[in-house]
Amino acid sequence: MTTLTAEQKSLVQEKATAIRVSILKAVTAAKSGHPGGSLSIADLMALLYYVEMNVDPKNPKDGNRDRFVLSKGHAAPALYATLAEKGFFDKGELENLRKIDCMLQGHPDMKHTPGVDMSTGSLGQGISAACGMALAGRIDKKDYRVFAVLGDGELEEGQVWEASMFAGFYKLNNLTAFIDFNGLQIDGDIREVMSPLPIAPKFEAFNWNVIEVNGHDLDELHNAIEAAKACTDKPTAIVMNTVKGKGVKEMEGQAGWHGKAPSVEEYEKFVAELLEV
């Protein structure tokens, strides 16, 4: 396995902060959206797009590119912020989030947004699409990898487990699913709403390679992705222990920020906090 260099880690940390700032900017401008679960995956998004994935903003439809599916489509601000930071489209578009006749819808749209590989939003469907992409890659003898991000509340959807059974049965070793285990969904603690716990044993029962990590530790995430690439006979589920609203103390661990936009005053305060060194 390889380790992240100091330069890579510094770049990813810098980009994760920029992504978090852009998430807040977009949601504040829209006066709606989902900041909590977007902020919790910012570290992963920066790592994937700046170190792990084979993608090219100048050729977003390259047949050999790695695929990314945001199965928890409500976290679209995180994906849009990452794509804009990477250069798939102008950052100015982020201020048009959720505005009619503009490109960035409330959930990802593959037909109109460069860099979006799958339209998502109905929970559970994204991981199914990711399974199809992975199987297609095998059939077409392509060496691209498919990465999908699921919410922990999303695991309450039965379709997730149908897809998991499919992936395990077909040994889709080119598929890696990340579970954003921040413990909260729109109605509160996942353990009290409809507990999907324990998560790891469930994926193991469907014949997945399962790795549990701190979802904000770049080295742990990188090592898990490397281990997923080395696994030749199973798909891999990386269960990320994360903090909803990560990076903004007032938002951290608060279900109330699942789908609430900051005011302009809160936005300015939160960005100042993120940019403190």
Coordinates of C-alpha atoms in Angstrom, one line a residue:
M1 CA 0.0 0.0 0.0
T2 CA 1.0 3.6 -0.6
T3 CA 0.8 6.4 1.9
L4 CA -0.3 10.0 1.4
T5 CA 2.6 12.3 0.9
A6 CA 2.8 15.5 3.0
E7 CA 2.0 17.5 -0.2
Q8 CA -1.1 15.4 -1.0
K9 CA -2.4 15.6 2.5
S10 CA -1.9 19.4 2.6
L11 CA -3.7 19.7 -0.8
V12 CA -6.6 17.6 0.3
Q13 CA -7.0 19.5 3.6
E14 CA -6.9 22.8 1.7
K15 CA -9.5 21.6 -0.8
A16 CA -11.8 20.1 2.0
T17 CA -11.9 23.5 3.6
A18 CA -12.7 25.2 0.2
I19 CA -15.4 22.6 -0.4
R20 CA -17.0 23.3 3.0
V21 CA -16.9 27.1 2.4
S22 CA -18.6 26.5 -1.0
I23 CA -21.2 24.3 0.5
L24 CA -22.2 27.0 2.9
K25 CA -22.1 29.6 0.2
A26 CA -24.4 27.7 -2.1
V27 CA -26.9 26.7 0.6
T28 CA -27.0 30.2 2.0
A29 CA -27.6 31.7 -1.5
A30 CA -30.4 29.2 -2.1
K31 CA -31.9 29.7 1.3
S32 CA -32.5 25.9 1.3
G33 CA -30.6 22.7 1.0
H34 CA -28.8 20.2 3.2
P35 CA -25.6 21.4 4.8
G36 CA -25.1 18.9 7.7
G37 CA -24.6 15.8 5.6
S38 CA -22.7 17.7 3.0
L39 CA -20.1 19.0 5.4
S40 CA -19.7 15.5 6.9
I41 CA -18.4 14.1 3.5
A42 CA -16.2 17.0 2.5
D43 CA -13.0 15.3 3.6
L44 CA -13.8 12.2 1.5
M45 CA -14.8 14.3 -1.5
A46 CA -11.6 16.2 -1.5
L47 CA -9.6 13.0 -1.2
L48 CA -11.4 11.2 -3.9
Y49 CA -11.3 14.0 -6.5
Y50 CA -7.7 15.2 -5.8
V51 CA -5.9 11.9 -5.1
E52 CA -7.9 8.7 -5.6
M53 CA -10.1 9.0 -8.7
N54 CA -9.2 9.1 -12.3
V55 CA -11.3 12.0 -13.6
D56 CA -10.6 14.9 -16.0
P57 CA -12.7 18.1 -15.9
K58 CA -11.8 18.7 -19.6
N59 CA -13.2 15.3 -20.6
P60 CA -16.0 14.5 -18.1
K61 CA -17.5 11.7 -20.3
D62 CA -14.2 9.8 -20.8
G63 CA -15.2 6.2 -21.1
N64 CA -12.3 5.1 -18.9
R65 CA -12.9 7.5 -16.1
D66 CA -13.8 6.4 -12.6
R67 CA -17.4 6.8 -11.7
F68 CA -18.9 8.6 -8.7
V69 CA -22.4 8.2 -7.5
L70 CA -23.8 10.3 -4.7
S71 CA -26.5 7.9 -3.5
K72 CA -27.5 10.3 -0.7
G73 CA -28.4 12.8 -3.4
H74 CA -29.6 15.5 -0.9
A75 CA -25.9 16.1 -0.2
A76 CA -25.6 17.6 -3.7
P77 CA -24.0 20.8 -2.3
A78 CA -20.9 18.7 -1.4
L79 CA -20.7 17.2 -4.9
Y80 CA -21.3 20.6 -6.6
A81 CA -18.7 22.3 -4.5
T82 CA -16.2 19.6 -5.3
L83 CA -16.9 19.6 -9.0
A84 CA -16.6 23.4 -9.1
E85 CA -13.4 23.4 -7.1
K86 CA -12.0 20.7 -9.5
G87 CA -12.9 22.8 -12.6
F88 CA -15.9 21.0 -14.1
F89 CA -17.8 24.3 -14.1
D90 CA -17.5 27.8 -12.9
K91 CA -17.7 28.4 -9.2
G92 CA -20.1 31.2 -9.8
E93 CA -22.8 28.6 -10.6
L94 CA -22.8 27.6 -6.9
E95 CA -24.8 30.8 -6.2
N96 CA -27.5 29.5 -8.5
L97 CA -28.2 26.3 -6.5
R98 CA -31.9 25.4 -6.6
K99 CA -32.8 28.3 -8.8
I100 CA -35.2 27.7 -11.6
D101 CA -33.7 27.5 -15.1
C102 CA -30.2 27.1 -13.6
M103 CA -27.9 24.0 -13.8
L104 CA -27.6 23.0 -10.2
Q105 CA -30.8 21.3 -9.0
G106 CA -31.6 20.3 -5.5
H107 CA -30.4 16.8 -6.3
P108 CA -27.7 15.7 -8.9
D109 CA -28.8 15.7 -12.5
M110 CA -26.5 13.8 -14.9
K111 CA -28.1 15.4 -18.0
H112 CA -27.3 19.0 -17.3
T113 CA -24.4 19.1 -14.9
P114 CA -20.8 18.3 -16.0
G115 CA -19.2 15.7 -13.8
V116 CA -22.4 14.2 -12.5
D117 CA -22.4 10.5 -13.4
M118 CA -25.8 9.6 -12.1
S119 CA -29.0 11.5 -11.2
T120 CA -29.9 10.6 -7.6
G121 CA -32.2 11.7 -4.8
S122 CA -34.6 8.9 -4.3
L123 CA -32.7 7.1 -1.5
G124 CA -31.5 3.6 -2.3
Q125 CA -31.4 4.0 -6.0
G126 CA -27.9 5.4 -6.3
I127 CA -26.2 2.3 -5.0
S128 CA -28.2 0.2 -7.4
A129 CA -27.0 2.3 -10.3
A130 CA -23.5 2.1 -9.0
C131 CA -23.8 -1.7 -9.1
G132 CA -24.9 -1.5 -12.7
M133 CA -22.0 0.7 -13.6
A134 CA -19.6 -1.7 -11.9
L135 CA -21.0 -4.8 -13.7
A136 CA -20.9 -2.9 -17.0
G137 CA -17.3 -2.1 -16.5
R138 CA -16.5 -5.8 -16.0
I139 CA -18.5 -6.8 -19.1
D140 CA -16.8 -4.2 -21.2
K141 CA -13.4 -5.2 -19.8
K142 CA -12.8 -1.7 -18.5
D143 CA -10.6 -1.0 -15.5
Y144 CA -12.5 2.0 -14.1
R145 CA -13.7 1.9 -10.5
V146 CA -17.1 3.0 -9.1
F147 CA -17.4 4.9 -5.9
A148 CA -20.7 5.5 -4.2
V149 CA -21.6 7.4 -1.0
L150 CA -24.6 6.4 1.1
G151 CA -26.1 8.0 4.1
D152 CA -26.6 6.0 7.3
G153 CA -30.3 6.8 7.3
E154 CA -30.4 5.7 3.7
L155 CA -29.6 2.2 4.9
E156 CA -33.2 2.0 6.1
E157 CA -34.3 1.7 2.4
G158 CA -34.8 -2.0 1.4
Q159 CA -33.4 -1.3 -2.0
V160 CA -29.9 -0.8 -0.5
W161 CA -29.9 -4.4 0.6
E162 CA -31.1 -5.7 -2.7
A163 CA -28.3 -3.9 -4.3
S164 CA -25.9 -5.1 -1.7
M165 CA -26.9 -8.7 -2.3
F166 CA -26.4 -8.1 -6.1
A167 CA -22.9 -6.7 -5.6
G168 CA -21.8 -9.4 -3.3
F169 CA -23.2 -12.2 -5.5
Y170 CA -21.5 -10.9 -8.6
K171 CA -18.3 -10.1 -6.7
L172 CA -18.1 -6.5 -7.9
N173 CA -14.6 -5.9 -6.7
N174 CA -14.5 -2.6 -8.7
L175 CA -17.2 -1.1 -6.5
T176 CA -16.5 0.8 -3.3
A177 CA -19.4 2.1 -1.2
F178 CA -18.8 4.7 1.6
I179 CA -21.4 4.8 4.4
D180 CA -21.5 8.3 5.9
F181 CA -22.2 7.1 9.5
N182 CA -22.8 10.4 11.3
G183 CA -25.7 8.9 13.3
L184 CA -28.3 11.5 12.4
Q185 CA -31.0 11.9 9.8
I186 CA -33.7 14.5 9.2
D187 CA -35.9 13.1 12.1
G188 CA -33.1 12.7 14.6
D189 CA -30.9 9.9 15.8
I190 CA -30.9 6.9 13.4
R191 CA -31.1 4.6 16.4
E192 CA -34.4 6.0 17.4
V193 CA -36.0 6.5 13.9
M194 CA -35.4 3.1 12.3
S195 CA -32.0 1.7 13.4
P196 CA -29.9 0.1 10.6
L197 CA -27.3 -1.0 13.2
P198 CA -25.1 -2.9 13.2
I199 CA -23.9 -1.7 9.8
A200 CA -20.7 -3.6 9.2
P201 CA -22.1 -7.2 9.9
K202 CA -24.9 -6.5 7.6
F203 CA -22.6 -5.8 4.6
E204 CA -20.4 -8.7 5.6
A205 CA -23.5 -11.0 5.5
F206 CA -24.0 -9.9 1.9
N207 CA -20.4 -10.9 1.1
W208 CA -18.7 -7.5 1.2
N209 CA -15.3 -6.6 2.3
V210 CA -15.9 -4.2 5.2
I211 CA -13.6 -1.6 6.6
E212 CA -14.4 0.9 9.4
V213 CA -12.6 4.2 9.6
N214 CA -12.6 7.7 11.0
G215 CA -14.2 9.5 8.1
H216 CA -12.3 12.7 8.8
D217 CA -8.8 11.0 9.0
L218 CA -7.3 11.2 5.5
D219 CA -4.7 8.5 6.2
E220 CA -7.4 6.0 7.4
L221 CA -9.5 6.8 4.4
H222 CA -6.7 6.5 1.9
N223 CA -5.5 3.2 3.4
A224 CA -9.1 1.8 3.2
I225 CA -9.4 2.8 -0.4
E226 CA -6.1 1.1 -1.2
A227 CA -7.3 -2.0 0.6
A228 CA -10.5 -1.9 -1.5
K229 CA -8.5 -1.8 -4.7
A230 CA -6.4 -4.7 -3.5
C231 CA -9.5 -6.8 -2.7
T232 CA -10.1 -9.0 -5.8
D233 CA -13.2 -11.1 -4.9
K234 CA -15.6 -8.7 -3.2
P235 CA -17.1 -5.2 -3.3
T236 CA -15.9 -3.1 -0.4
A237 CA -18.0 -1.1 2.1
I238 CA -16.1 1.6 4.0
V239 CA -18.1 2.6 7.1
M240 CA -17.0 6.1 7.9
N241 CA -17.6 7.4 11.4
T242 CA -18.3 11.1 10.8
V243 CA -19.7 14.2 12.4
K244 CA -22.7 15.8 10.8
G245 CA -21.9 19.4 10.1
K246 CA -18.2 18.8 10.5
G247 CA -16.1 21.9 10.6
V248 CA -18.7 24.3 12.0
K249 CA -19.0 23.8 15.8
E250 CA -22.6 25.1 15.9
M251 CA -23.7 22.6 13.3
E252 CA -21.7 19.6 14.5
G253 CA -23.8 16.7 15.7
Q254 CA -27.1 18.6 15.3
A255 CA -29.9 17.0 13.3
G256 CA -31.5 20.4 13.0
W257 CA -28.9 21.3 10.4
H258 CA -29.8 18.4 8.2
G259 CA -31.9 20.5 5.9
K260 CA -31.7 24.1 7.1
A261 CA -29.8 27.0 5.4
P262 CA -27.8 29.4 7.4
S263 CA -28.7 33.1 7.5
V264 CA -26.3 35.5 5.9
E265 CA -25.0 36.4 9.3
E266 CA -24.5 32.8 10.3
Y267 CA -22.8 32.1 6.9
E268 CA -20.3 34.8 7.5
K269 CA -19.6 33.6 11.1
F270 CA -19.3 29.9 9.9
V271 CA -16.9 30.8 7.0
A272 CA -14.7 32.8 9.4
E273 CA -14.6 29.8 11.6
L274 CA -13.6 27.5 8.8
L275 CA -10.9 29.8 7.5
E276 CA -9.2 30.2 10.9
V277 CA -5.8 28.6 11.0

